[in-house]
């Protein structure tokens, strides 16, 4: 009576069901349902429910495998009572009695353990939750992850994680927070929410953002030369420089140096803000804390976060131009992933004229990510490449600690991480070698390809060599559809008209050469440093002809340039092992490989170089002026400062 005074009958029944004994130290209807039948209570049949209902009466005397005749009789008696009260008809009663009793105690399923633990940490403990997981896909993805992770154990790489996201809803369809492995290797750590260095995974976002600003065209050349910027000296993965490389090829090959140059032009402060808008909540420090390293993995993120950002990009691209968007953008396209079916991700779109990223720019990035030509450091990709076309990008953190792969199809974003939970790096632990093969295996499970439409815009004439809008001196052009905001970008600055002699071996002018014999040709001209590296990879490159000795020119920068130091660079000269101050190696490039350079420091002659222009220089602390003079009398002066 006291219980009924304070609680309703449904509450009392619920409390009883959750605390009743079901034999074998099994307590509660949910635990009994899973241990005896391997599924939830609401999925049980009448016969299964009746069998569990009679167990609490005497769980020590009757339970599966003990006194089965008594157990069967009690169950059938309860079924007959249910039939007498109209819950079962004669046929249903007959079929229910034919069902067997449970004979063994099952293991409780351990699917999506890390997601369950996450839900508990996020305040869902003690409540019934309905996840967005696809049970069948979850099991298959977990199986693939465990099998694949085991193949890397021999290289002391013990952990893997994978995430499958539905693009339009943001729902999580598969969540494998870590792989199962032998021994204690941090399998309990949920890698999906762990903050890790993403390596190159942000490059497609910068590529699209730079297109938005008109800082580059889809195939425009970016410099790939040594860079020394405020103490930051990035290198490409293969430690090579190509001089100049098309921006789309730089993305396909995941080259670091061109993207650092691009970030300098775009501004790391603006890029920091862009990433925050798109959902990179892990940016807890100001932009100055990360600097240019932001594009090379200097800011940590999680698999959960980065897949959500890419899903937002694709939503913005797919939704643009459709109802109710028409020609507008909605910031609501960028929302976090969710794992609860009751969680509402989308709000009514608030349309804006400009999105965080413009749809055509996203389209160019996605189509570039579809290209199958991969660089040398990604050799072997063709052996695991899926037959299903997708857009994909890999990332490798400094020290080979994290291998990432993100793939995009029409309906799904799949993210894969490989590494060690404790952060230990291992040789060969790169995105393409460690993570990409698993990514393609998972796309084989979902069987969903990518068919992104061509970028929006009218066909425009583009210089084939420079990738810029064609200028009057471009000799070869192609047609490329460009959005309106790229139609007024700068025309090609690389092709220049040159006045040369009739053999086209020397530059001349009317003061030193007969006008009747002079030829005017359009010449593809790279800056000296870019040209010096470019010609190593492009033997077809025609170097700028030298000037006729009888002619003069004041265009020194076109002839030669310092690779290091750049203007106003601060130079640190380290101590050698013997305690003496060492030398800084300065380097220059000249268009004429036969040229001689005379080096001077603060008007003191140092020596000359020919062919390879490198000079070891000792200098005291403070500002200095380096002067280079070539054998034609052309002079270049550069200021720098020594700090020891």
Coordinates of C-alpha atoms in Angstrom, one line a residue:
X1 CA 0.0 0.0 0.0
X2 CA 2.8 2.4 0.8
X3 CA 4.4 1.8 -2.6
X4 CA 1.1 2.4 -4.4
X5 CA 0.6 5.5 -2.3
X6 CA 3.7 7.2 -3.7
X7 CA 4.2 5.4 -7.0
X8 CA 2.0 4.4 -9.9
X9 CA 1.6 0.8 -11.0
X10 CA 3.7 1.3 -14.1
X11 CA 6.5 2.7 -12.0
X12 CA 6.4 -0.2 -9.6
X13 CA 6.3 -2.7 -12.5
X14 CA 9.3 -1.0 -14.1
X15 CA 11.3 -1.0 -10.9
X16 CA 10.5 -4.7 -10.4
X17 CA 11.5 -5.6 -14.0
X18 CA 14.8 -3.8 -13.6
X19 CA 15.7 -5.4 -10.3
X20 CA 14.2 -8.9 -10.6
X21 CA 16.6 -12.0 -10.5
X22 CA 16.7 -14.1 -13.6
X23 CA 19.2 -16.8 -12.5
X24 CA 22.9 -17.0 -13.0
X25 CA 23.6 -13.6 -11.4
X26 CA 21.5 -12.0 -14.1
X27 CA 19.5 -9.1 -12.8
X28 CA 16.9 -7.0 -14.7
X29 CA 14.8 -7.7 -17.7
X30 CA 17.1 -6.0 -20.2
X31 CA 20.1 -8.0 -19.1
X32 CA 18.1 -11.3 -19.2
X33 CA 16.8 -10.5 -22.7
X34 CA 20.3 -10.0 -24.0
X35 CA 21.9 -12.9 -22.1
X36 CA 19.3 -15.5 -23.0
X37 CA 18.1 -14.3 -26.5
X38 CA 20.7 -11.8 -27.7
X39 CA 18.3 -8.9 -28.3
X40 CA 16.3 -6.1 -26.6
X41 CA 13.2 -6.9 -24.6
X42 CA 10.9 -5.1 -27.1
X43 CA 12.1 -7.5 -29.9
X44 CA 11.1 -10.7 -28.1
X45 CA 8.2 -12.9 -29.1
X46 CA 5.3 -13.9 -26.8
X47 CA 7.0 -17.2 -26.0
X48 CA 10.3 -15.6 -25.2
X49 CA 8.7 -12.9 -23.1
X50 CA 6.7 -15.6 -21.2
X51 CA 9.8 -17.6 -20.5
X52 CA 11.5 -14.6 -18.9
X53 CA 8.4 -13.7 -17.0
X54 CA 8.3 -17.0 -15.1
X55 CA 12.0 -17.0 -14.1
X56 CA 11.9 -14.6 -11.2
X57 CA 9.5 -16.8 -9.3
X58 CA 12.2 -19.3 -8.6
X59 CA 15.4 -18.4 -10.5
X60 CA 17.6 -20.8 -8.5
X61 CA 15.4 -23.8 -9.4
X62 CA 14.5 -23.2 -13.0
X63 CA 16.6 -21.4 -15.6
X64 CA 18.0 -22.3 -19.0
X65 CA 19.7 -25.7 -18.8
X66 CA 18.2 -26.7 -15.5
X67 CA 14.8 -28.3 -14.8
X68 CA 13.7 -27.7 -18.3
X69 CA 10.5 -29.7 -18.1
X70 CA 9.3 -27.5 -15.2
X71 CA 10.5 -24.4 -17.0
X72 CA 8.6 -25.4 -20.2
X73 CA 5.4 -26.2 -18.3
X74 CA 5.4 -22.9 -16.4
X75 CA 6.0 -20.9 -19.6
X76 CA 3.2 -22.7 -21.5
X77 CA 0.8 -22.2 -18.6
X78 CA 1.5 -18.4 -18.8
X79 CA 0.9 -18.5 -22.6
X80 CA -2.4 -20.2 -22.0
X81 CA -3.5 -17.5 -19.5
X82 CA -2.5 -14.9 -22.1
X83 CA -4.7 -16.7 -24.7
X84 CA -7.6 -17.0 -22.3
X85 CA -7.5 -13.2 -21.8
X86 CA -7.5 -12.6 -25.6
X87 CA -3.9 -11.6 -26.2
X88 CA -3.3 -14.7 -28.3
X89 CA -5.6 -16.6 -30.7
X90 CA -5.4 -20.4 -31.1
X91 CA -2.9 -20.3 -33.9
X92 CA -0.6 -17.9 -32.1
X93 CA -0.8 -20.0 -29.0
X94 CA 0.1 -23.2 -30.8
X95 CA 3.1 -21.5 -32.6
X96 CA 4.3 -19.9 -29.4
X97 CA 4.3 -23.3 -27.6
X98 CA 6.5 -24.8 -30.4
X99 CA 9.3 -22.2 -29.8
X100 CA 12.3 -23.7 -27.9
X101 CA 13.5 -22.5 -24.5
X102 CA 16.9 -20.8 -24.3
X103 CA 19.6 -23.3 -23.7
X104 CA 22.8 -21.2 -23.2
X105 CA 23.8 -17.9 -21.7
X106 CA 25.0 -15.5 -24.4
X107 CA 27.7 -12.9 -24.2
X108 CA 26.3 -9.4 -24.0
X109 CA 27.0 -7.7 -27.4
X110 CA 29.8 -5.2 -27.3
X111 CA 29.0 -3.2 -30.4
X112 CA 30.1 0.4 -30.6
X113 CA 31.6 0.3 -27.1
X114 CA 33.4 3.6 -27.5
X115 CA 30.2 5.4 -28.7
X116 CA 28.3 4.0 -25.7
X117 CA 31.0 5.2 -23.3
X118 CA 30.9 8.6 -25.0
X119 CA 27.2 8.8 -24.5
X120 CA 27.6 8.0 -20.8
X121 CA 30.3 10.7 -20.5
X122 CA 28.0 13.2 -22.2
X123 CA 25.3 12.7 -19.7
X124 CA 23.2 9.9 -21.2
X125 CA 24.0 7.3 -18.5
X126 CA 20.8 5.6 -17.1
X127 CA 18.7 6.6 -20.1
X128 CA 17.5 4.8 -23.1
X129 CA 19.0 6.2 -26.3
X130 CA 18.3 5.4 -29.9
X131 CA 21.4 5.9 -32.0
X132 CA 21.6 6.6 -35.7
X133 CA 24.0 3.6 -36.3
X134 CA 23.2 1.1 -39.0
X135 CA 23.6 -2.1 -37.1
X136 CA 24.6 -4.2 -40.1
X137 CA 27.1 -1.6 -41.4
X138 CA 28.5 -1.1 -37.9
X139 CA 29.3 -4.8 -37.6
X140 CA 30.9 -4.9 -41.1
X141 CA 33.0 -1.8 -40.5
X142 CA 34.2 -3.0 -37.1
X143 CA 35.2 -6.3 -38.7
X144 CA 37.1 -4.6 -41.5
X145 CA 38.9 -2.3 -39.0
X146 CA 39.9 -5.1 -36.7
X147 CA 41.1 -7.3 -39.6
X148 CA 43.1 -4.5 -41.2
X149 CA 44.5 -3.2 -37.9
X150 CA 45.9 -6.7 -37.2
X151 CA 48.0 -6.6 -40.4
X152 CA 49.9 -3.5 -39.0
X153 CA 50.6 -5.0 -35.6
X154 CA 53.9 -6.4 -36.9
X155 CA 55.1 -2.8 -37.5
X156 CA 54.1 -1.9 -33.9
X157 CA 51.0 0.1 -35.1
X158 CA 48.2 -1.1 -32.8
X159 CA 45.2 1.3 -33.2
X160 CA 42.7 2.2 -35.8
X161 CA 39.4 4.0 -36.0
X162 CA 36.7 4.6 -38.6
X163 CA 33.7 6.8 -39.0
X164 CA 30.9 6.7 -41.6
X165 CA 28.7 9.8 -41.8
X166 CA 25.5 10.4 -43.9
X167 CA 26.2 13.8 -45.6
X168 CA 22.7 15.3 -45.7
X169 CA 21.6 14.4 -42.2
X170 CA 25.0 14.3 -40.5
X171 CA 24.0 11.0 -38.9
X172 CA 26.6 8.6 -37.8
X173 CA 26.1 5.3 -39.5
X174 CA 29.2 3.5 -38.2
X175 CA 31.4 4.4 -35.2
X176 CA 34.5 2.3 -34.5
X177 CA 36.4 4.3 -31.9
X178 CA 39.3 1.9 -31.8
X179 CA 40.4 -1.5 -33.0
X180 CA 40.6 -4.7 -31.0
X181 CA 44.2 -5.9 -30.6
X182 CA 46.1 -8.3 -28.3
X183 CA 47.9 -6.8 -25.3
X184 CA 47.4 -3.4 -23.7
X185 CA 47.7 -0.8 -26.4
X186 CA 45.1 1.7 -25.4
X187 CA 42.2 0.0 -27.0
X188 CA 39.9 1.8 -24.6
X189 CA 40.8 5.2 -26.0
X190 CA 38.1 6.7 -28.3
X191 CA 40.3 7.8 -31.2
X192 CA 37.3 9.4 -33.0
X193 CA 37.1 12.2 -30.4
X194 CA 40.9 12.4 -29.7
X195 CA 42.7 15.5 -30.8
X196 CA 45.4 14.7 -33.3
X197 CA 47.6 16.5 -35.9
X198 CA 45.7 16.2 -39.2
X199 CA 48.8 16.6 -41.5
X200 CA 47.6 17.8 -44.9
X201 CA 43.8 17.3 -44.5
X202 CA 43.1 21.1 -44.5
X203 CA 44.7 21.7 -47.9
X204 CA 41.5 21.3 -49.9
X205 CA 39.8 23.9 -47.7
X206 CA 42.6 26.4 -48.3
X207 CA 42.5 25.6 -52.0
X208 CA 38.7 26.4 -52.1
X209 CA 39.1 29.5 -49.9
X210 CA 41.9 30.9 -52.1
X211 CA 39.7 30.4 -55.2
X212 CA 37.0 32.3 -53.4
X213 CA 39.4 35.3 -53.0
X214 CA 40.7 35.1 -56.6
X215 CA 44.2 34.5 -55.2
X216 CA 44.7 31.5 -57.5
X217 CA 42.9 29.9 -60.4
X218 CA 42.1 26.2 -60.5
X219 CA 45.3 25.4 -62.4
X220 CA 47.4 28.5 -61.7
X221 CA 51.1 28.1 -60.9
X222 CA 52.1 28.3 -57.3
X223 CA 55.8 28.8 -56.3
X224 CA 57.5 25.6 -55.0
X225 CA 60.8 27.1 -53.9
X226 CA 62.6 27.2 -50.5
X227 CA 60.9 29.5 -48.1
X228 CA 62.2 31.0 -44.9
X229 CA 59.4 32.9 -43.1
X230 CA 59.9 34.2 -39.6
X231 CA 61.9 31.1 -38.6
X232 CA 59.6 28.7 -40.4
X233 CA 61.2 26.6 -43.2
X234 CA 58.7 24.0 -44.5
X235 CA 59.7 21.2 -46.9
X236 CA 57.8 18.9 -49.2
X237 CA 57.5 15.2 -48.2
X238 CA 60.1 14.2 -50.7
X239 CA 62.4 17.2 -49.8
X240 CA 62.4 18.3 -53.4
X241 CA 61.4 21.6 -55.0
X242 CA 59.7 21.9 -58.4
X243 CA 60.0 25.6 -58.9
X244 CA 56.4 26.2 -59.9
X245 CA 53.5 23.8 -59.9
X246 CA 49.8 24.1 -60.9
X247 CA 47.6 24.6 -57.8
X248 CA 45.5 21.6 -58.5
X249 CA 48.6 19.4 -58.9
X250 CA 49.9 20.8 -55.6
X251 CA 46.7 19.6 -54.0
X252 CA 46.8 16.2 -55.7
X253 CA 50.4 15.7 -54.8
X254 CA 49.9 17.2 -51.3
X255 CA 52.9 19.5 -51.6
X256 CA 53.6 21.5 -48.5
X257 CA 55.7 24.4 -49.8
X258 CA 53.2 25.7 -52.4
X259 CA 50.4 25.7 -49.8
X260 CA 52.5 27.6 -47.4
X261 CA 53.1 30.2 -50.1
X262 CA 49.3 30.2 -50.7
X263 CA 48.6 30.6 -47.0
X264 CA 50.9 33.6 -46.8
X265 CA 48.9 35.2 -49.6
X266 CA 45.5 34.3 -48.0
X267 CA 46.5 35.1 -44.5
X268 CA 46.7 32.6 -41.6
X269 CA 44.5 34.8 -39.5
X270 CA 41.7 34.7 -42.1
X271 CA 42.2 31.0 -42.6
X272 CA 41.9 30.4 -38.8
X273 CA 38.6 32.3 -38.8
X274 CA 37.4 30.3 -41.8
X275 CA 38.1 27.0 -40.1
X276 CA 36.3 28.1 -36.9
X277 CA 33.2 29.1 -38.9
X278 CA 33.2 25.6 -40.6
X279 CA 33.2 23.8 -37.2
X280 CA 36.8 23.4 -36.2
X281 CA 36.1 23.9 -32.5
X282 CA 39.5 22.6 -31.5
X283 CA 41.2 25.9 -32.4
X284 CA 41.5 27.0 -28.8
X285 CA 44.4 29.4 -29.5
X286 CA 44.6 32.6 -31.5
X287 CA 45.8 32.4 -35.1
X288 CA 49.3 33.7 -34.1
X289 CA 49.8 30.6 -32.0
X290 CA 49.7 28.4 -35.1
X291 CA 51.0 30.7 -37.8
X292 CA 51.8 29.1 -41.1
X293 CA 52.0 25.6 -39.5
X294 CA 48.2 25.7 -39.6
X295 CA 48.2 24.2 -43.1
X296 CA 50.7 21.5 -42.2
X297 CA 49.0 20.0 -39.2
X298 CA 50.1 22.5 -36.6
X299 CA 46.5 22.7 -35.2
X300 CA 45.0 19.5 -33.8
X301 CA 41.6 18.2 -34.7
X302 CA 39.6 15.0 -34.4
X303 CA 38.1 12.5 -36.8
X304 CA 34.7 13.5 -35.6
X305 CA 35.4 17.2 -36.3
X306 CA 37.1 16.9 -39.7
X307 CA 34.5 14.6 -41.2
X308 CA 31.8 17.0 -40.0
X309 CA 33.6 19.9 -41.8
X310 CA 33.9 18.0 -45.1
X311 CA 30.3 16.9 -44.8
X312 CA 29.4 20.6 -44.4
X313 CA 31.4 21.5 -47.5
X314 CA 29.6 18.9 -49.6
X315 CA 26.2 20.0 -48.2
X316 CA 26.9 23.6 -49.2
X317 CA 27.9 22.4 -52.7
X318 CA 24.9 20.0 -53.2
X319 CA 22.3 22.4 -51.7
X320 CA 23.4 25.5 -53.7
X321 CA 21.0 26.2 -56.5
X322 CA 18.3 23.9 -55.2
X323 CA 15.2 24.7 -53.3
X324 CA 14.9 26.6 -51.1
X325 CA 18.5 27.8 -51.6
X326 CA 18.3 28.9 -55.3
X327 CA 21.3 31.2 -55.4
X328 CA 21.9 31.5 -51.7
X329 CA 24.0 29.9 -49.0
X330 CA 23.1 28.8 -45.5
X331 CA 25.5 28.7 -42.6
X332 CA 23.3 26.0 -41.3
X333 CA 24.9 23.6 -43.8
X334 CA 27.8 23.4 -41.4
X335 CA 26.6 21.5 -38.4
X336 CA 28.3 18.9 -36.2
X337 CA 27.8 15.2 -36.8
X338 CA 25.3 13.4 -34.5
X339 CA 24.8 9.9 -33.2
X340 CA 21.4 10.3 -31.6
X341 CA 18.3 9.8 -33.8
X342 CA 16.4 12.4 -31.7
X343 CA 19.0 15.1 -32.2
X344 CA 18.0 17.7 -34.7
X345 CA 20.8 18.9 -36.9
X346 CA 19.2 21.1 -39.4
X347 CA 17.4 24.4 -38.9
X348 CA 15.5 26.4 -41.5
X349 CA 18.2 27.8 -43.8
X350 CA 19.0 31.4 -43.3
X351 CA 20.2 32.4 -46.8
X352 CA 23.2 34.6 -47.4
X353 CA 24.6 35.8 -50.7
X354 CA 28.1 34.4 -49.9
X355 CA 28.8 31.1 -48.1
X356 CA 31.8 30.2 -46.0
X357 CA 33.0 28.7 -49.2
X358 CA 31.5 29.3 -52.6
X359 CA 29.9 26.3 -54.3
X360 CA 32.1 26.5 -57.5
X361 CA 35.2 26.7 -55.4
X362 CA 34.1 23.6 -53.4
X363 CA 33.4 21.9 -56.7
X364 CA 36.9 22.5 -58.0
X365 CA 38.3 21.2 -54.8
X366 CA 36.2 18.0 -54.8
X367 CA 36.9 17.3 -58.5
X368 CA 40.6 17.8 -57.8
X369 CA 40.4 15.3 -55.0
X370 CA 38.9 12.8 -57.5
X371 CA 42.1 12.8 -59.5
X372 CA 43.9 9.4 -59.4
X373 CA 47.4 10.6 -60.1
X374 CA 49.3 10.4 -56.8
X375 CA 52.9 11.5 -56.0
X376 CA 55.9 9.3 -55.4
X377 CA 55.4 9.3 -51.7
X378 CA 52.0 7.8 -52.4
X379 CA 53.3 5.1 -54.7
X380 CA 51.4 1.9 -54.6
X381 CA 48.0 3.5 -54.3
X382 CA 46.8 1.8 -57.5
X383 CA 47.1 -1.6 -55.8
X384 CA 44.4 -0.8 -53.2
X385 CA 42.4 1.8 -55.2
X386 CA 38.7 0.9 -55.2
X387 CA 36.8 0.5 -58.5
X388 CA 34.3 3.0 -57.0
X389 CA 35.2 6.6 -57.9
X390 CA 35.4 8.8 -54.8
X391 CA 37.1 12.1 -53.8
X392 CA 39.7 11.5 -51.2
X393 CA 42.6 13.1 -49.3
X394 CA 45.2 11.7 -47.0
X395 CA 47.2 13.3 -44.1
X396 CA 50.3 12.3 -42.3
X397 CA 51.4 14.1 -39.1
X398 CA 55.0 15.1 -38.2
X399 CA 57.0 12.1 -36.9
X400 CA 54.7 9.6 -38.6
X401 CA 52.4 9.5 -35.6
X402 CA 49.1 9.7 -37.4
X403 CA 47.9 8.4 -40.7
X404 CA 44.6 9.8 -42.0
X405 CA 42.3 9.3 -45.0
X406 CA 39.1 11.1 -45.7
X407 CA 36.8 9.9 -48.6
X408 CA 33.7 11.5 -50.0
X409 CA 31.0 10.0 -52.2
X410 CA 27.5 11.4 -53.1
X411 CA 26.0 10.4 -49.8
X412 CA 28.8 9.5 -47.4
X413 CA 31.9 10.9 -45.8
X414 CA 34.2 8.2 -44.4
X415 CA 37.1 9.0 -42.2
X416 CA 39.9 6.6 -41.2
X417 CA 42.8 7.0 -38.7
X418 CA 45.7 4.7 -38.1
X419 CA 48.4 5.0 -35.5
X420 CA 49.2 4.4 -31.8
X421 CA 46.9 5.7 -29.1
X422 CA 50.0 6.8 -27.1
X423 CA 51.3 8.9 -30.0
X424 CA 54.3 6.7 -30.8
X425 CA 55.4 7.2 -34.4
X426 CA 56.4 4.4 -36.7
X427 CA 58.2 4.2 -40.1
X428 CA 55.7 3.9 -43.0
X429 CA 52.8 5.3 -40.9
X430 CA 51.6 7.6 -43.6
X431 CA 48.0 8.4 -44.6
X432 CA 48.4 6.8 -48.0
X433 CA 50.2 3.6 -46.9
X434 CA 48.4 3.0 -43.6
X435 CA 44.9 4.6 -43.8
X436 CA 43.9 4.8 -47.5
X437 CA 43.7 1.0 -48.1
X438 CA 41.2 0.7 -45.2
X439 CA 39.3 3.7 -46.6
X440 CA 38.7 2.0 -49.9
X441 CA 37.7 -1.3 -48.2
X442 CA 35.0 0.7 -46.3
X443 CA 33.7 2.3 -49.5
X444 CA 33.4 -1.1 -51.0
X445 CA 30.9 -1.8 -48.2
X446 CA 28.7 1.2 -48.9
X447 CA 28.9 1.0 -52.7
X448 CA 28.3 4.7 -53.2
X449 CA 30.3 6.6 -55.9
X450 CA 30.8 10.3 -56.4
X451 CA 29.3 12.2 -59.3
X452 CA 29.9 15.8 -58.6
X453 CA 28.7 18.1 -61.4
X454 CA 31.0 20.3 -63.3
X455 CA 31.8 23.6 -61.6
X456 CA 29.4 26.5 -62.2
X457 CA 30.3 29.2 -64.7
X458 CA 30.9 30.1 -68.4
X459 CA 33.9 28.8 -70.3
X460 CA 36.8 31.3 -70.2
X461 CA 40.1 31.3 -72.0
X462 CA 43.0 30.3 -69.7
X463 CA 46.7 30.2 -70.3
X464 CA 47.7 26.5 -70.6
X465 CA 51.2 27.0 -69.1
X466 CA 50.5 29.5 -66.2
X467 CA 46.9 28.6 -65.4
X468 CA 46.0 32.3 -65.2
X469 CA 43.4 34.0 -67.4
X470 CA 44.9 34.2 -70.9
X471 CA 46.8 37.4 -71.7
X472 CA 47.7 38.9 -75.0
X473 CA 51.1 37.0 -75.0
X474 CA 50.0 33.5 -74.2
X475 CA 50.8 31.1 -77.0
X476 CA 48.6 28.1 -75.9
X477 CA 45.2 28.5 -74.3
X478 CA 42.5 26.2 -73.1
X479 CA 38.8 26.7 -72.2
X480 CA 37.8 26.3 -68.6
X481 CA 34.4 27.0 -67.0
X482 CA 34.9 29.7 -64.4
X483 CA 32.5 31.3 -61.9
X484 CA 31.8 35.0 -62.1
X485 CA 34.1 35.9 -59.2
X486 CA 37.1 34.5 -61.2
X487 CA 36.3 36.2 -64.5
X488 CA 38.2 39.4 -63.6
X489 CA 41.3 38.0 -62.0
X490 CA 44.7 39.0 -63.3
X491 CA 45.7 37.9 -66.7
X492 CA 48.9 35.9 -67.3
X493 CA 52.0 37.6 -66.0
X494 CA 54.4 34.8 -67.0
X495 CA 54.3 35.3 -70.8
X496 CA 56.2 38.4 -71.9
X497 CA 57.2 39.8 -75.3
X498 CA 60.9 39.7 -75.8
X499 CA 63.0 41.4 -78.5
X500 CA 65.7 38.8 -79.5
X501 CA 68.2 38.4 -82.3
X502 CA 67.2 36.3 -85.3
X503 CA 68.7 33.2 -83.7
X504 CA 66.6 33.8 -80.6
X505 CA 69.7 33.3 -78.4
X506 CA 70.2 36.9 -77.1
X507 CA 67.9 39.7 -75.9
X508 CA 68.5 42.9 -77.8
X509 CA 67.1 46.3 -78.3
X510 CA 67.1 49.0 -81.0
X511 CA 70.2 50.6 -79.5
X512 CA 72.4 47.6 -80.1
X513 CA 70.8 45.6 -82.9
X514 CA 69.3 46.3 -86.3
X515 CA 65.6 46.7 -86.0
X516 CA 65.0 44.9 -89.3
X517 CA 66.6 41.7 -88.0
X518 CA 65.1 41.9 -84.6
X519 CA 62.4 39.4 -83.7
X520 CA 59.6 39.7 -81.1
X521 CA 58.6 36.4 -79.5
X522 CA 56.3 35.5 -76.6
X523 CA 58.4 33.9 -73.9
X524 CA 57.3 32.0 -70.8
X525 CA 59.4 33.6 -68.0
X526 CA 59.6 32.3 -64.5
X527 CA 61.3 34.3 -61.7
X528 CA 65.0 33.2 -61.4
X529 CA 64.6 31.0 -58.3
X530 CA 61.5 29.3 -59.6
X531 CA 63.2 28.8 -63.0
X532 CA 66.3 27.3 -61.5
X533 CA 64.2 24.5 -59.8
X534 CA 61.6 24.3 -62.6
X535 CA 64.0 23.4 -65.3
X536 CA 65.2 20.4 -63.3
X537 CA 61.8 18.8 -63.7
X538 CA 60.9 20.4 -67.1
X539 CA 63.7 20.0 -69.6
X540 CA 61.5 21.6 -72.2
X541 CA 61.6 24.9 -70.3
X542 CA 63.4 27.5 -72.4
X543 CA 65.5 29.7 -70.2
X544 CA 65.4 33.4 -70.6
X545 CA 68.1 34.4 -73.2
X546 CA 70.9 36.6 -71.9
X547 CA 71.2 40.1 -73.0
X548 CA 73.6 40.9 -75.8
X549 CA 76.8 42.3 -74.1
X550 CA 76.4 45.4 -76.3
X551 CA 73.0 46.0 -74.8
X552 CA 72.2 47.2 -71.3
X553 CA 69.3 46.4 -68.9
X554 CA 68.2 47.5 -65.6
X555 CA 65.9 44.6 -65.0
X556 CA 68.3 42.8 -62.6
X557 CA 65.6 40.9 -60.7
X558 CA 64.7 39.1 -63.9
X559 CA 68.3 37.9 -64.3
X560 CA 69.2 36.7 -60.8
X561 CA 67.8 36.4 -57.3
X562 CA 68.8 35.3 -53.8
X563 CA 67.3 32.0 -52.7
X564 CA 68.6 32.7 -49.1
X565 CA 68.5 35.0 -47.4
X566 CA 65.4 36.8 -48.5
X567 CA 65.0 40.5 -47.8
X568 CA 65.2 41.4 -44.1
X569 CA 65.7 37.7 -43.0
X570 CA 67.0 37.2 -39.5
X571 CA 69.9 34.7 -39.7
X572 CA 71.1 32.5 -36.9
X573 CA 74.7 31.2 -37.2
X574 CA 75.2 28.2 -34.9
X575 CA 78.3 27.1 -33.0
X576 CA 80.4 24.2 -34.4
X577 CA 81.5 21.2 -32.2
X578 CA 84.8 23.0 -31.5
X579 CA 82.9 25.9 -30.0
X580 CA 83.7 28.3 -32.9
X581 CA 81.1 30.2 -34.7
X582 CA 80.1 28.5 -37.9
X583 CA 79.0 29.8 -41.3
X584 CA 75.6 30.5 -42.8
X585 CA 75.2 29.1 -46.3
X586 CA 73.7 31.7 -48.7
X587 CA 72.5 30.8 -52.1
X588 CA 71.5 32.6 -55.3
X589 CA 70.1 31.6 -58.8
X590 CA 71.0 33.2 -62.1
X591 CA 69.2 32.7 -65.4
X592 CA 72.5 32.2 -67.2
X593 CA 74.2 29.0 -66.0
X594 CA 77.5 30.4 -67.2
X595 CA 77.2 33.6 -65.2
X596 CA 79.8 34.5 -62.6
X597 CA 78.6 36.1 -59.3
X598 CA 80.9 38.3 -57.2
X599 CA 79.9 38.3 -53.5
X600 CA 80.3 41.3 -51.1
X601 CA 79.4 41.6 -47.5
X602 CA 79.1 45.2 -46.3
X603 CA 81.3 46.3 -49.2
X604 CA 83.9 43.6 -48.3
X605 CA 84.7 41.2 -51.2
X606 CA 84.1 37.6 -50.3
X607 CA 84.7 35.7 -53.5
X608 CA 83.0 34.5 -56.7
X609 CA 80.8 31.6 -57.7
X610 CA 80.0 30.0 -61.1
X611 CA 77.4 27.3 -61.8
X612 CA 76.1 26.6 -58.3
X613 CA 76.0 29.9 -56.5
X614 CA 76.5 29.1 -52.8
X615 CA 78.7 31.0 -50.3
X616 CA 79.5 30.3 -46.7
X617 CA 79.4 33.5 -44.8
X618 CA 80.5 34.5 -41.3
X619 CA 79.1 37.7 -39.8
X620 CA 78.8 39.5 -36.5
X621 CA 75.5 40.2 -34.8
X622 CA 73.5 43.0 -36.3
X623 CA 72.3 44.3 -39.6
X624 CA 74.2 43.6 -42.8
X625 CA 74.0 44.2 -46.6
X626 CA 74.8 41.5 -49.0
X627 CA 75.7 42.6 -52.6
X628 CA 75.9 40.4 -55.6
X629 CA 77.4 41.6 -59.0
X630 CA 77.4 39.4 -62.1
X631 CA 79.9 39.4 -64.9
X632 CA 77.7 41.8 -66.9
X633 CA 77.8 44.4 -64.1
X634 CA 74.2 43.8 -62.9
X635 CA 74.0 44.3 -59.1
X636 CA 71.6 43.0 -56.4
X637 CA 71.6 44.2 -52.8
X638 CA 69.8 42.4 -50.0
X639 CA 69.5 43.4 -46.3
X640 CA 69.6 40.8 -43.5
X641 CA 70.3 40.6 -39.8
X642 CA 72.4 38.1 -37.8
X643 CA 71.2 37.0 -34.4
X644 CA 73.5 34.7 -32.4

